Short mmCIF file of C-alpha atoms in Angstrom, two decimals:
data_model
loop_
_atom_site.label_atom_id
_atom_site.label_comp_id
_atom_site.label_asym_id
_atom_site.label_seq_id
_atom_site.Cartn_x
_atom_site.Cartn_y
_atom_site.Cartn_z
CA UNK A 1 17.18 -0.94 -15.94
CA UNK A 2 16.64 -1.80 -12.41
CA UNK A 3 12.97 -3.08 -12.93
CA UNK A 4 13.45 -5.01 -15.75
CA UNK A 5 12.91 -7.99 -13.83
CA UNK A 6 9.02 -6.88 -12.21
CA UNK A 7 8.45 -5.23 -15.90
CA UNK A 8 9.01 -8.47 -17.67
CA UNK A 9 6.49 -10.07 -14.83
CA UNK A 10 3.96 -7.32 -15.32
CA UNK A 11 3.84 -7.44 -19.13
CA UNK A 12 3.57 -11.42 -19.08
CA UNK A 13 0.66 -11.03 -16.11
CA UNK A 14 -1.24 -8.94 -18.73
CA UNK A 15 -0.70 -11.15 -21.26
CA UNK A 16 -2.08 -13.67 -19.23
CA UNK A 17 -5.11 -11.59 -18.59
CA UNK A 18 -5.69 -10.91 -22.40
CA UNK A 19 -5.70 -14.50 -22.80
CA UNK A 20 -7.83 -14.97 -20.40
CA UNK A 21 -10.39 -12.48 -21.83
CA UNK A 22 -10.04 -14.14 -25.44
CA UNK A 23 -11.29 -17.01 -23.90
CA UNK A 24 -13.95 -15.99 -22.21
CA UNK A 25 -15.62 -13.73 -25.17
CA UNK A 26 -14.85 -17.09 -27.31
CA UNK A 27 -17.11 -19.08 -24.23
CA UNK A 28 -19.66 -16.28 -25.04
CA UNK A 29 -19.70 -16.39 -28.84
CA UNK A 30 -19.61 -20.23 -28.90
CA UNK A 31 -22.24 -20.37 -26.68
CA UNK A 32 -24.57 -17.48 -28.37
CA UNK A 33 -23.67 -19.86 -31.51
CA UNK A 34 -25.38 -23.22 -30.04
CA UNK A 35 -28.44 -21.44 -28.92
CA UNK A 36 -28.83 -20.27 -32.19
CA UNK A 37 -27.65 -23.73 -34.13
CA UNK A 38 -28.86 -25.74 -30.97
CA UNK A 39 -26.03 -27.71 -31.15
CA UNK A 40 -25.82 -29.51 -28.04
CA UNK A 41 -22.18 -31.26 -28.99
CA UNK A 42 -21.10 -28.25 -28.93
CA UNK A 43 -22.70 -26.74 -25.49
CA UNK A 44 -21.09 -29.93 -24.09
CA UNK A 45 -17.45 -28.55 -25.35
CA UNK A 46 -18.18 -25.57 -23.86
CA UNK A 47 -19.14 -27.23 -20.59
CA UNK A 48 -15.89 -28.92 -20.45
CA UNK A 49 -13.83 -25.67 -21.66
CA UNK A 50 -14.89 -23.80 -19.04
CA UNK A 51 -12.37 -25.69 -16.73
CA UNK A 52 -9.64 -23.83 -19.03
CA UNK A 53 -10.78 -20.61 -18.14
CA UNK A 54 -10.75 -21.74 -14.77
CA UNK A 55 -6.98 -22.77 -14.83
CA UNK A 56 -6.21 -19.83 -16.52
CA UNK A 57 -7.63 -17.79 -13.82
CA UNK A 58 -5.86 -19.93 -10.83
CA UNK A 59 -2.67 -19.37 -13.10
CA UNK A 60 -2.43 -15.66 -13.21
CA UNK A 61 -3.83 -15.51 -9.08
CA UNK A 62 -0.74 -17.37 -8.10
CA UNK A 63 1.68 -15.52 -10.03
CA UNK A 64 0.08 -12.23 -9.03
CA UNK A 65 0.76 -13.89 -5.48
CA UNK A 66 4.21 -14.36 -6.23
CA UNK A 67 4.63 -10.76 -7.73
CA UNK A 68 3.14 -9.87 -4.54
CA UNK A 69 5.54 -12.23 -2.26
CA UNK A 70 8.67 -11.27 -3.67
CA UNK A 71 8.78 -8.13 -5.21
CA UNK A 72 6.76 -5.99 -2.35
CA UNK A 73 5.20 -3.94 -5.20
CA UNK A 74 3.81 0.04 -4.21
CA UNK A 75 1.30 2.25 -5.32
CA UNK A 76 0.89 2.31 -8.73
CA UNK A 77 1.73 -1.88 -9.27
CA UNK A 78 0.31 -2.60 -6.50
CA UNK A 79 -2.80 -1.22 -7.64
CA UNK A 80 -2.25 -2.95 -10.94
CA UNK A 81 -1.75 -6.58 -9.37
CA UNK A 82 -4.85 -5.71 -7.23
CA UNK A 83 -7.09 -4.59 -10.16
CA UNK A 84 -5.75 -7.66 -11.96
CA UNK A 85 -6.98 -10.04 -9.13
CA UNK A 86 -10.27 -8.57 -9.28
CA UNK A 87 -10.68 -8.62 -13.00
CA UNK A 88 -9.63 -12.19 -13.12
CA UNK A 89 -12.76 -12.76 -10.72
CA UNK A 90 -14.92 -10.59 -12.82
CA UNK A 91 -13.97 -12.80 -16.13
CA UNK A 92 -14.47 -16.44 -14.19
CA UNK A 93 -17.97 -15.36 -13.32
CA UNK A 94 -18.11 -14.62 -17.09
CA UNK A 95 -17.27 -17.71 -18.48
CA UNK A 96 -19.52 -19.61 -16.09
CA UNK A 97 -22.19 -17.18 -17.10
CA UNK A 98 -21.20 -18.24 -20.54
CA UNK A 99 -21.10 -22.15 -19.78
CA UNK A 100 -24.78 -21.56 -18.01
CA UNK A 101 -25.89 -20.64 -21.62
CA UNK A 102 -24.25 -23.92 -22.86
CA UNK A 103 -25.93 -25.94 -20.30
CA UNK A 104 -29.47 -24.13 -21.28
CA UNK A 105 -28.63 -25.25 -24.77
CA UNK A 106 -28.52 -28.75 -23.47
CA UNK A 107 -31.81 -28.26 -20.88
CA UNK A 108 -33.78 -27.01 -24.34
CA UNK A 109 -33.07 -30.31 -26.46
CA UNK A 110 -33.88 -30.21 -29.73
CA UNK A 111 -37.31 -29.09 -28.85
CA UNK A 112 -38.39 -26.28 -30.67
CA UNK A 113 -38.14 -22.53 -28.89
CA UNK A 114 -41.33 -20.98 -27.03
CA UNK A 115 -40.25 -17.82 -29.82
CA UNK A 116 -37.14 -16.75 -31.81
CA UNK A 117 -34.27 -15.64 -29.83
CA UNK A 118 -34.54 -11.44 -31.32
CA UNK A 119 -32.51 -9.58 -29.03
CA UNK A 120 -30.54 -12.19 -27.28
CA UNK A 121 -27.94 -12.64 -29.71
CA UNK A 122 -27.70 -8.72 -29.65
CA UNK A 123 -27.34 -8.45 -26.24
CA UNK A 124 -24.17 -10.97 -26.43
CA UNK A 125 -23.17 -8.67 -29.32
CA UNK A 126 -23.05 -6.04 -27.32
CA UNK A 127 -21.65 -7.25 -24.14
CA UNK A 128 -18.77 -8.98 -26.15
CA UNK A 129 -18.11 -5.92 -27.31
CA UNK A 130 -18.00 -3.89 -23.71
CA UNK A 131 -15.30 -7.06 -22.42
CA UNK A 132 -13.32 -6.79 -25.08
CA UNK A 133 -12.88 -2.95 -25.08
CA UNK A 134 -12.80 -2.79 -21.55
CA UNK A 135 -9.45 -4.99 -21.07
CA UNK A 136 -8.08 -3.09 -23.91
CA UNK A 137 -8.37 0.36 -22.07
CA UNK A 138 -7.09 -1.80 -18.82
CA UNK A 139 -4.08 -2.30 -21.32
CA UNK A 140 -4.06 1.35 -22.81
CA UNK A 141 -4.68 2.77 -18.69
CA UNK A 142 -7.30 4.66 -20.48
CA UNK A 143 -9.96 5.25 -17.61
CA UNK A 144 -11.79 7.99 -20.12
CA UNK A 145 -12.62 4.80 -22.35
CA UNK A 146 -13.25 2.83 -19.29
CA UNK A 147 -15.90 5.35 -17.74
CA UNK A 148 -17.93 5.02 -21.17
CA UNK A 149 -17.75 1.55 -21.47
CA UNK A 150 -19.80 1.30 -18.38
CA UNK A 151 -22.46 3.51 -19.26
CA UNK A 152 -22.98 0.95 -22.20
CA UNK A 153 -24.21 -1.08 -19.77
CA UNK A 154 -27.72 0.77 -20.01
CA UNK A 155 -28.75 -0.79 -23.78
CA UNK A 156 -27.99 -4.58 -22.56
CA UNK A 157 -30.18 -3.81 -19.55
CA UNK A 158 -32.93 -2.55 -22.11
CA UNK A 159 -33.06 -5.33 -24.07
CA UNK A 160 -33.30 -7.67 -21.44
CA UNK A 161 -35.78 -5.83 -20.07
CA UNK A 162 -37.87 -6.25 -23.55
CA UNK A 163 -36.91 -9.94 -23.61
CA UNK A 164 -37.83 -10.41 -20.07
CA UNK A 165 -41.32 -8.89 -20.51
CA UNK A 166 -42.01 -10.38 -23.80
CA UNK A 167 -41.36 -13.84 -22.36
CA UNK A 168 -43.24 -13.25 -19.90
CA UNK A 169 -46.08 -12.41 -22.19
CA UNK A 170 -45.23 -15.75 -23.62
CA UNK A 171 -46.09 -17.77 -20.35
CA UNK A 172 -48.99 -15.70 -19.94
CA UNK A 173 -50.71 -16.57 -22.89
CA UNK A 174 -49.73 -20.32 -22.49
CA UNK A 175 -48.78 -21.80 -19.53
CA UNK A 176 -47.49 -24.35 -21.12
CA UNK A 177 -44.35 -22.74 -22.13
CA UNK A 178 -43.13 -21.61 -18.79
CA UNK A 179 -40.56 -24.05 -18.30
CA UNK A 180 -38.97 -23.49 -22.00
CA UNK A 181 -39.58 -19.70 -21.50
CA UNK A 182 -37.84 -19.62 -18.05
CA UNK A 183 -34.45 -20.85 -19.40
CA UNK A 184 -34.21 -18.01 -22.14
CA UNK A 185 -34.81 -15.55 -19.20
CA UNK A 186 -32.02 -17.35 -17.96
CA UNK A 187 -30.11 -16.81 -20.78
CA UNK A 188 -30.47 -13.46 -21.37
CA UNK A 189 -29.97 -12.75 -17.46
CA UNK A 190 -26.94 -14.58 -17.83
CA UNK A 191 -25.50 -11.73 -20.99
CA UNK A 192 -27.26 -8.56 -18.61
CA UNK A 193 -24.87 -10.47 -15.52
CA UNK A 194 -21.46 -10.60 -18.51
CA UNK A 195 -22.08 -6.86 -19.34
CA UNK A 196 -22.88 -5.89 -15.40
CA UNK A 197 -19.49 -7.96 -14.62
CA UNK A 198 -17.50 -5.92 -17.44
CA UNK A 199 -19.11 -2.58 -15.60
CA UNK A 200 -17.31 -3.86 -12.39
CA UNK A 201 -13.64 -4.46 -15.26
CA UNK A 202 -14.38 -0.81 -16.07
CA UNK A 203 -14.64 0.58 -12.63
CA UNK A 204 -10.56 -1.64 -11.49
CA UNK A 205 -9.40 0.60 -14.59
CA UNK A 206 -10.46 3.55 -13.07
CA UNK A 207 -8.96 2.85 -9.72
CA UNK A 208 -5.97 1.57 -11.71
CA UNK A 209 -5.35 5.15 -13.35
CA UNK A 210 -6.96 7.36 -10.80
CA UNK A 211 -6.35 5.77 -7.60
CA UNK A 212 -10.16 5.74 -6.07
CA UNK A 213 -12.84 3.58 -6.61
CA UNK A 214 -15.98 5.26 -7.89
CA UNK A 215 -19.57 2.97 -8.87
CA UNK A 216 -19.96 4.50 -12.49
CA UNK A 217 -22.81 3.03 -13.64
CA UNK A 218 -25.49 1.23 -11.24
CA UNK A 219 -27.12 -1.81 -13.22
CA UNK A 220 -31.14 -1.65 -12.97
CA UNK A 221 -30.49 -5.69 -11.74
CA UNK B 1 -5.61 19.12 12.69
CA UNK B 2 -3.07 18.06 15.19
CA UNK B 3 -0.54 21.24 16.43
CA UNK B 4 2.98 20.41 15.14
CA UNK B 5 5.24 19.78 17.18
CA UNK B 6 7.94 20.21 14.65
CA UNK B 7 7.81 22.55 12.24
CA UNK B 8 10.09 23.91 9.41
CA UNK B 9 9.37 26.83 7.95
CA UNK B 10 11.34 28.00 4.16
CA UNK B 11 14.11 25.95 5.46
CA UNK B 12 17.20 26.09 3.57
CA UNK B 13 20.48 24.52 4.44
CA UNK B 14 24.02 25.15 2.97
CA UNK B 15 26.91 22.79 3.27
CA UNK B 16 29.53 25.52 2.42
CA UNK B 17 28.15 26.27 -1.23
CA UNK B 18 26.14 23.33 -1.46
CA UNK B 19 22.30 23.45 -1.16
CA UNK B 20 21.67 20.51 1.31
CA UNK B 21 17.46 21.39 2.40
CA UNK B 22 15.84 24.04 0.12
CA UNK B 23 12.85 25.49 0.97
CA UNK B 24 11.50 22.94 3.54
CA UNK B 25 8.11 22.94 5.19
CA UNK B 26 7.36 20.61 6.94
CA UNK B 27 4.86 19.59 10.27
CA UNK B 28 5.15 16.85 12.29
CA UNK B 29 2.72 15.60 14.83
CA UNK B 30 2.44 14.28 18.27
CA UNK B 31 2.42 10.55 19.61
CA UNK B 32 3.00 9.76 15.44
CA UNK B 33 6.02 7.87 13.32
CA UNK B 34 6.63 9.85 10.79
CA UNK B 35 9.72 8.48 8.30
CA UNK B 36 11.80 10.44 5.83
CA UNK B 37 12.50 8.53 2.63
CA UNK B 38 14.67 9.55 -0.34
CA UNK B 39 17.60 8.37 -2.46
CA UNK B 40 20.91 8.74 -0.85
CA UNK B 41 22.24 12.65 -0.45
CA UNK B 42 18.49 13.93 -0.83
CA UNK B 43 18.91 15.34 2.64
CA UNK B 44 16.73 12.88 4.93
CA UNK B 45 19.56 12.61 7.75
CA UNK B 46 20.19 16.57 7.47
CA UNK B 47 16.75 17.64 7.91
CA UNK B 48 16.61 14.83 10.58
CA UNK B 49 19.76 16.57 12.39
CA UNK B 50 18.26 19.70 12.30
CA UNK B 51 16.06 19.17 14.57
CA UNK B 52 18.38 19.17 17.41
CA UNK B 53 20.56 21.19 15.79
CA UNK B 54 23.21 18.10 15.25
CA UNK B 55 24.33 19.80 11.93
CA UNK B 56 26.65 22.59 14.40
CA UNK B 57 28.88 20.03 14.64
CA UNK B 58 29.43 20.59 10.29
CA UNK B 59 31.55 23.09 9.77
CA UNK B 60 30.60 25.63 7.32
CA UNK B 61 26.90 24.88 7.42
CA UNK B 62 24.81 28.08 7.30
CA UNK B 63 20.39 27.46 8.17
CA UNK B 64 18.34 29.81 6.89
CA UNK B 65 14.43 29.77 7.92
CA UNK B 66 12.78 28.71 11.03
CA UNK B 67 12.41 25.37 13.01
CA UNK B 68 10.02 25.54 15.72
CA UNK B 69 10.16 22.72 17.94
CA UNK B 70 6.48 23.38 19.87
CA UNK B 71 6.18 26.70 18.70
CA UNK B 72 9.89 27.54 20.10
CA UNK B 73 12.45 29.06 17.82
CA UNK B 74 15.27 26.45 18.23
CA UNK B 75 17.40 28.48 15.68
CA UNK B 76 17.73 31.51 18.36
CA UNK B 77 21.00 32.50 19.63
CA UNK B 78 19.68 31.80 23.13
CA UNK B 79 18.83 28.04 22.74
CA UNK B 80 20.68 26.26 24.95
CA UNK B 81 21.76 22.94 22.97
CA UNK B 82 22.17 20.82 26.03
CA UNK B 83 18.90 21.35 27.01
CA UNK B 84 17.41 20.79 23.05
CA UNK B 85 19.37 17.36 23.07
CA UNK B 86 17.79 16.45 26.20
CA UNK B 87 14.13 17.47 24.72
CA UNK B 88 15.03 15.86 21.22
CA UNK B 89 17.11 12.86 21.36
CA UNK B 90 18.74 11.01 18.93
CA UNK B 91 19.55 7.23 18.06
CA UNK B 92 22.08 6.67 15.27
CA UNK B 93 22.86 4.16 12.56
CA UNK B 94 25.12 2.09 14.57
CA UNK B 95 24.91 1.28 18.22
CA UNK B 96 26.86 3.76 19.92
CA UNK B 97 27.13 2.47 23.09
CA UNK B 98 29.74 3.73 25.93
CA UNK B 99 32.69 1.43 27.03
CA UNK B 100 31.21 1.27 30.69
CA UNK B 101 28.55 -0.94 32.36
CA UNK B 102 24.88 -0.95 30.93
CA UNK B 103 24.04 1.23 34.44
CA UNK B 104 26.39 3.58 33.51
CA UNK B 105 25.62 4.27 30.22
CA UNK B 106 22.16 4.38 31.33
CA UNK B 107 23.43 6.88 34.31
CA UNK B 108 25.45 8.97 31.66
CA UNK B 109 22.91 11.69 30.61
CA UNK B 110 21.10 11.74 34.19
CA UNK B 111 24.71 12.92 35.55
CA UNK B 112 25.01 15.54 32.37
CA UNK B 113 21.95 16.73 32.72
CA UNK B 114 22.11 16.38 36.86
CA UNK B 115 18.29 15.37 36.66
CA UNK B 116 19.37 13.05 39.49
CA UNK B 117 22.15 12.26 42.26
CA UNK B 118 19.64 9.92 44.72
CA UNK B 119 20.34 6.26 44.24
CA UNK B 120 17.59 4.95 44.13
CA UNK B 121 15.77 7.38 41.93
CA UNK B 122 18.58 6.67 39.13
CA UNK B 123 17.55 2.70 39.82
CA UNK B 124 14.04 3.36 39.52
CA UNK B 125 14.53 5.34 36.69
CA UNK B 126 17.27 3.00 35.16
CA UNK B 127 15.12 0.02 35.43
CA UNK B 128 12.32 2.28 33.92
CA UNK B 129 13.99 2.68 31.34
CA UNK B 130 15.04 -0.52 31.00
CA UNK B 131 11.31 -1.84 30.75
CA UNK B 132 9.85 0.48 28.35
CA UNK B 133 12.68 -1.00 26.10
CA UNK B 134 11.86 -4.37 26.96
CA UNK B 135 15.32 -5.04 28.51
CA UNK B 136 14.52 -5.47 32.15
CA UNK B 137 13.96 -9.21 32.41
CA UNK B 138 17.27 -10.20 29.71
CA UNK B 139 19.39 -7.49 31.73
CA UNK B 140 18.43 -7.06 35.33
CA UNK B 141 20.89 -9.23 36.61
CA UNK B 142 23.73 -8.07 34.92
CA UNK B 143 23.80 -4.35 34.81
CA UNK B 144 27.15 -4.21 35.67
CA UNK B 145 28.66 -5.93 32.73
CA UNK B 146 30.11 -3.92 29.66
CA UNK B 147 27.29 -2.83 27.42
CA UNK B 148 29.79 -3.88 24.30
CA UNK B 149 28.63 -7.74 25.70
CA UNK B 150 25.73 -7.35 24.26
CA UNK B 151 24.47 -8.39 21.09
CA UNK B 152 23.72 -5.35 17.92
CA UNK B 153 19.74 -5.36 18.88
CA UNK B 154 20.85 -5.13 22.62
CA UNK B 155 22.80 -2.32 21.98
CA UNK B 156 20.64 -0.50 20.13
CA UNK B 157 17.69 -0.77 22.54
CA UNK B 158 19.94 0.36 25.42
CA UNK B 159 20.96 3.32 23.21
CA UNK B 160 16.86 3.67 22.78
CA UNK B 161 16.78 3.30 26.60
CA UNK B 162 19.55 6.34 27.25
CA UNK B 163 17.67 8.43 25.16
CA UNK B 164 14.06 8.13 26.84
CA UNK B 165 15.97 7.90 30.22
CA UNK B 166 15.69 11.99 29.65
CA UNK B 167 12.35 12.11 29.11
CA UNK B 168 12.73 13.31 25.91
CA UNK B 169 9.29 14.46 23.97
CA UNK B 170 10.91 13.63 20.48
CA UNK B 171 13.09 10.81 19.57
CA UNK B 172 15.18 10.99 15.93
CA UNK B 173 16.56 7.72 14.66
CA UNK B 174 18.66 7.69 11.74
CA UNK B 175 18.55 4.66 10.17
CA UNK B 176 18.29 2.89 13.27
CA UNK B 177 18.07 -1.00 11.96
CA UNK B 178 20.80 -1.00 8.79
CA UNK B 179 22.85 -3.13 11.28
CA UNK B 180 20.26 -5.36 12.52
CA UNK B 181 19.39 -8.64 11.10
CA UNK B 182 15.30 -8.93 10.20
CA UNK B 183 14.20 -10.31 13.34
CA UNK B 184 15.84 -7.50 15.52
CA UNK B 185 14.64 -5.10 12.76
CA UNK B 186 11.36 -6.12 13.37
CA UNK B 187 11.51 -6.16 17.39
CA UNK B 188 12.89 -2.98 17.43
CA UNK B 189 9.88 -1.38 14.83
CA UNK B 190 7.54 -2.76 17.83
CA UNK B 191 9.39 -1.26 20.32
CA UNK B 192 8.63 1.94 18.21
CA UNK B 193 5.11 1.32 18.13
CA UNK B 194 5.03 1.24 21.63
CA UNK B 195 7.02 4.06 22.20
CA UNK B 196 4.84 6.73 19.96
CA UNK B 197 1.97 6.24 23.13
CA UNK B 198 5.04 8.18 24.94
CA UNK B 199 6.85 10.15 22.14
CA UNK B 200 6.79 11.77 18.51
CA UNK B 201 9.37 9.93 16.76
CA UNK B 202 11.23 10.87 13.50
CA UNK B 203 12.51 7.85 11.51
CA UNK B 204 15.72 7.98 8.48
CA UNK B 205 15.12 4.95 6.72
CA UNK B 206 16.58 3.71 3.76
CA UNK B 207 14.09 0.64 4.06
CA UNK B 208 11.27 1.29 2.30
CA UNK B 209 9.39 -1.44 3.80
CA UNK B 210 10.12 -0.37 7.22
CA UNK B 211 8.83 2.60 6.36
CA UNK B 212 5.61 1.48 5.19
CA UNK B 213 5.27 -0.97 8.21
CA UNK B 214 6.23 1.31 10.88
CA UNK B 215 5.63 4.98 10.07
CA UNK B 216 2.10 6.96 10.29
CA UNK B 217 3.33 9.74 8.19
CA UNK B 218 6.05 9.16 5.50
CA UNK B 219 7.88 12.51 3.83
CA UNK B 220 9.54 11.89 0.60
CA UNK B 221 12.65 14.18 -0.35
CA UNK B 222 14.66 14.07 -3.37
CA UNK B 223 18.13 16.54 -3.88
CA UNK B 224 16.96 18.57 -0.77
CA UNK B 225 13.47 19.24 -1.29
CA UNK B 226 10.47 17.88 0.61
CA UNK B 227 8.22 16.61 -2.43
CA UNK B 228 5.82 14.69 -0.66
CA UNK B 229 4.74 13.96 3.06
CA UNK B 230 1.15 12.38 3.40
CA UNK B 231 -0.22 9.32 5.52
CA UNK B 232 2.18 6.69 4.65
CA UNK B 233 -0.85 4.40 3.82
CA UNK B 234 -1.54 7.16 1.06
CA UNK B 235 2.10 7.36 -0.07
CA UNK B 236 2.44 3.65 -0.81
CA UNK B 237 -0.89 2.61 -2.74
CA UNK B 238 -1.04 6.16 -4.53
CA UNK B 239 1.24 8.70 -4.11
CA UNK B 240 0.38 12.37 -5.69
CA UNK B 241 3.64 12.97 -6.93
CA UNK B 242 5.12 11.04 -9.72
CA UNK B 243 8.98 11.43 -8.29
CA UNK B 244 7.39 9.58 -5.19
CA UNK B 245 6.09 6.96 -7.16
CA UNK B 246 9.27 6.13 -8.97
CA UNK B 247 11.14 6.25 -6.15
CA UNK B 248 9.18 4.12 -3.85
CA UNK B 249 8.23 1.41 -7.30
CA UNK B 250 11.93 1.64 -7.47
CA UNK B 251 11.73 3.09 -10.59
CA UNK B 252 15.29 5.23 -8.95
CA UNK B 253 17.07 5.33 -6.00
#
């Protein structure tokens, strides 16, 4: 077959990105994980991974620039290598979302927190979930999937919004929990900003399979 | 939208028994590139030749439907061909230049056509000409040497240059870089750019790329139909038809 070659290239770019994406949900998990067993050895690891996902990323851009450089690719690749570029982005925001948690882990100490964690670790649930079903309908070109994925979105965004406002009601009360209080809020805007990100995946698989971009699902942040 | 100035309307084309063009429609527009693309045989230089009726020369080729070249039935019994290749002119694969000085094959048509007999007017117009093909300042000095002197990209603008020397209002070019190395090919795509301001030009390119670089409008055919024809910006990043798409990802061809 004539386009072996590019199909061999294409298959090992989306291996790449599936890779990639194990990673990151890992970064997520692992750092969901020291929050919860405020382990800062282990933040610290995921401080330092995060320069894997990074290579991993700079890995798949260049050979997505050679695709690009030598094989002239049309319409439906190009819009594959194009989508790819963009998710790639997408996921390297994720996993320094992801480290941001880690570093929070190491900015609480072993201090104890202003109140349990109750939705957080849901919300990473959740948006774990969306990332990793989102590159698989990239995989299956399954823009139906993709579309619902998105609209997911919505239940992260609500339990932020309870976290937010019950933190809030934490620093309220006593001011002198605003500083411990502020970096869960930063956690938890850090898993609303993973899910948002996965929205933006969801939207490249759509243009992918149908060719035009569309905004599915506009985030409430 | 624009008013064609070419237009096909259910054209078919037979090669003896063979179905060369069936049921084309197509429109193309003013001061626009518009390439044909297709695998080899799909018809692309036969619709191209229709358009100034090149395919007489075939024996045994039999048109049915209707080519209007701006609105006029070029088809009719009373065209007079002469006067159609002087309104439609055409650039071939190769450089076809004439074995006589680069004046006189710029002269050629103008005495055919008797547009002109004043020498100075056939200077003006030669060194017109000779500008809008950006071969003034290389050639001015020498337009009494053998146009075979020059080199492939020469020759090929001067046989650009002996078209427009008519004042054509369409230019076809079949394939008009498959002898030219890259650089040339490239020279000669801006020489097209420049020339659309003037003309509606028809490109046959087997060059996909070129295509995609140089055209406004790209039609795809495949075995002698017209499957797609769309702004070629739409063709190449996402084509309607899934032939185009296989053809143009190489997928065939």
């Amino acid at each position: 077959m004539i386009r072996e070659r590019f199909a061999n290239h294409i298959k090992k770019l989306e291996n790449e990105l599936a890779e990639m994406t194990a990673l990151v949900a890992s970064a997520i998990n692992r750092s969901m994980e020291a929050l919860k067993s405020r382990n800062i050895a282990d933040a610290k690891q995921i401080i330092e991974d995060d320069a894997i996902i990074n290579q991993k990323r700079q890995l798949i851009e260049d050979n997505c620039i050679y695709l690009i450089a030598t094989q002239q690719p049309v319409a439906g690749d190009l819009r594959e290598i194009i989508a790819i570029l963009n998710i790639i982005t997408d996921l390297e925001r994720m996993g320094d979302y992801a480290e941001g948690i880690a570093k929070i882990v190491v900015l609480l100490g072993k201090e104890p927190l202003v109140k349990p964690l109750d939705y957080i670790p849901k919300m990473a649930e959740l948006a774990v979930s969306m990332l990793n079903r989102s590159i698989e309908s990239f995989l299956k070109r399954d823009a139906k999937a993709a579309g619902a994925i998105c609209n997911e979105d919505d239940a992260v965004d609500a339990l932020y919004d309870k976290t937010y406002q019950e933190l809030i009601d934490c620093m309220i009360e006593d001011p002198s929990t605003i500083k411990k209080a502020t970096y869960l809020i930063w956690a938890a805007h850090n898993l609303e900003r993973i899910a948002d990100r996965t929205t933006n995946i969801c939207e490249r698989i759509v243009f992918l399979v149908t060719g035009s971009m569309q905004t599915i699902n506009v985030s409430k942040y | 939208m624009d008013k064609a100035v070419i237009e096909t309307i259910r054209l078919n084309l037979y090669y003896g028994d063979f179905l060369a063009l069936e049921e084309v429609n197509i429109r193309i527009h003013r001061h626009r590139i518009t390439a044909i693309i297709g695998p080899s045989g799909c018809g692309k230089s036969t619709l191209l030749r229709c358009f100034n009726r090149m395919n007489d020369l075939v024996e045994s080729t039999k048109v049915e439907g209707q080519i209007l070249i701006e609105g006029e039935d070029i088809l009719s019994d009373k065209m007079d061909l002469i006067s159609l290749r002087k309104k439609v002119g055409m650039v071939f694969q190769r450089p076809n230049v004439f074995n006589l000085s680069i004046y006189d094959n710029l002269r050629f048509g103008l005495r055919i056509h008797r547009m002109m007999s004043e020498k100075k007017k056939i200077d003006e117009a030669v060194q017109n000409a000779l500008e809008h093909v950006g071969l003034w300042d290389e050639l001015k000095d020498r337009l009494k040497k053998n146009a075979r002197t020059l080199s492939l990209e020469q020759q090929q603008r001067l046989c650009i240059a002996r078209v427009i020397i008519l004042k054509p209002d369409i230019v076809l070019l079949d394939e008009p870089c498959s002898t030219l190395d890259p650089v040339s090919t490239l020279k000669i795509e801006e020489l097209l750019r420049i020339l659309k301001r003037d003309y509606t030009i028809v490109i046959v390119t087997h060059n996909m790329q070129q295509a995609a670089r140089v055209s406004d409008e790209t039609a795809f055919m495949h075995l002698g139909k017209l499957i797609e024809f769309a702004g070629t910006a739409e063709i190449f990043s996402n084509p309607k038809e899934k032939l185009t798409e296989n053809y143009i990802s190489g997928r065939f061809g």
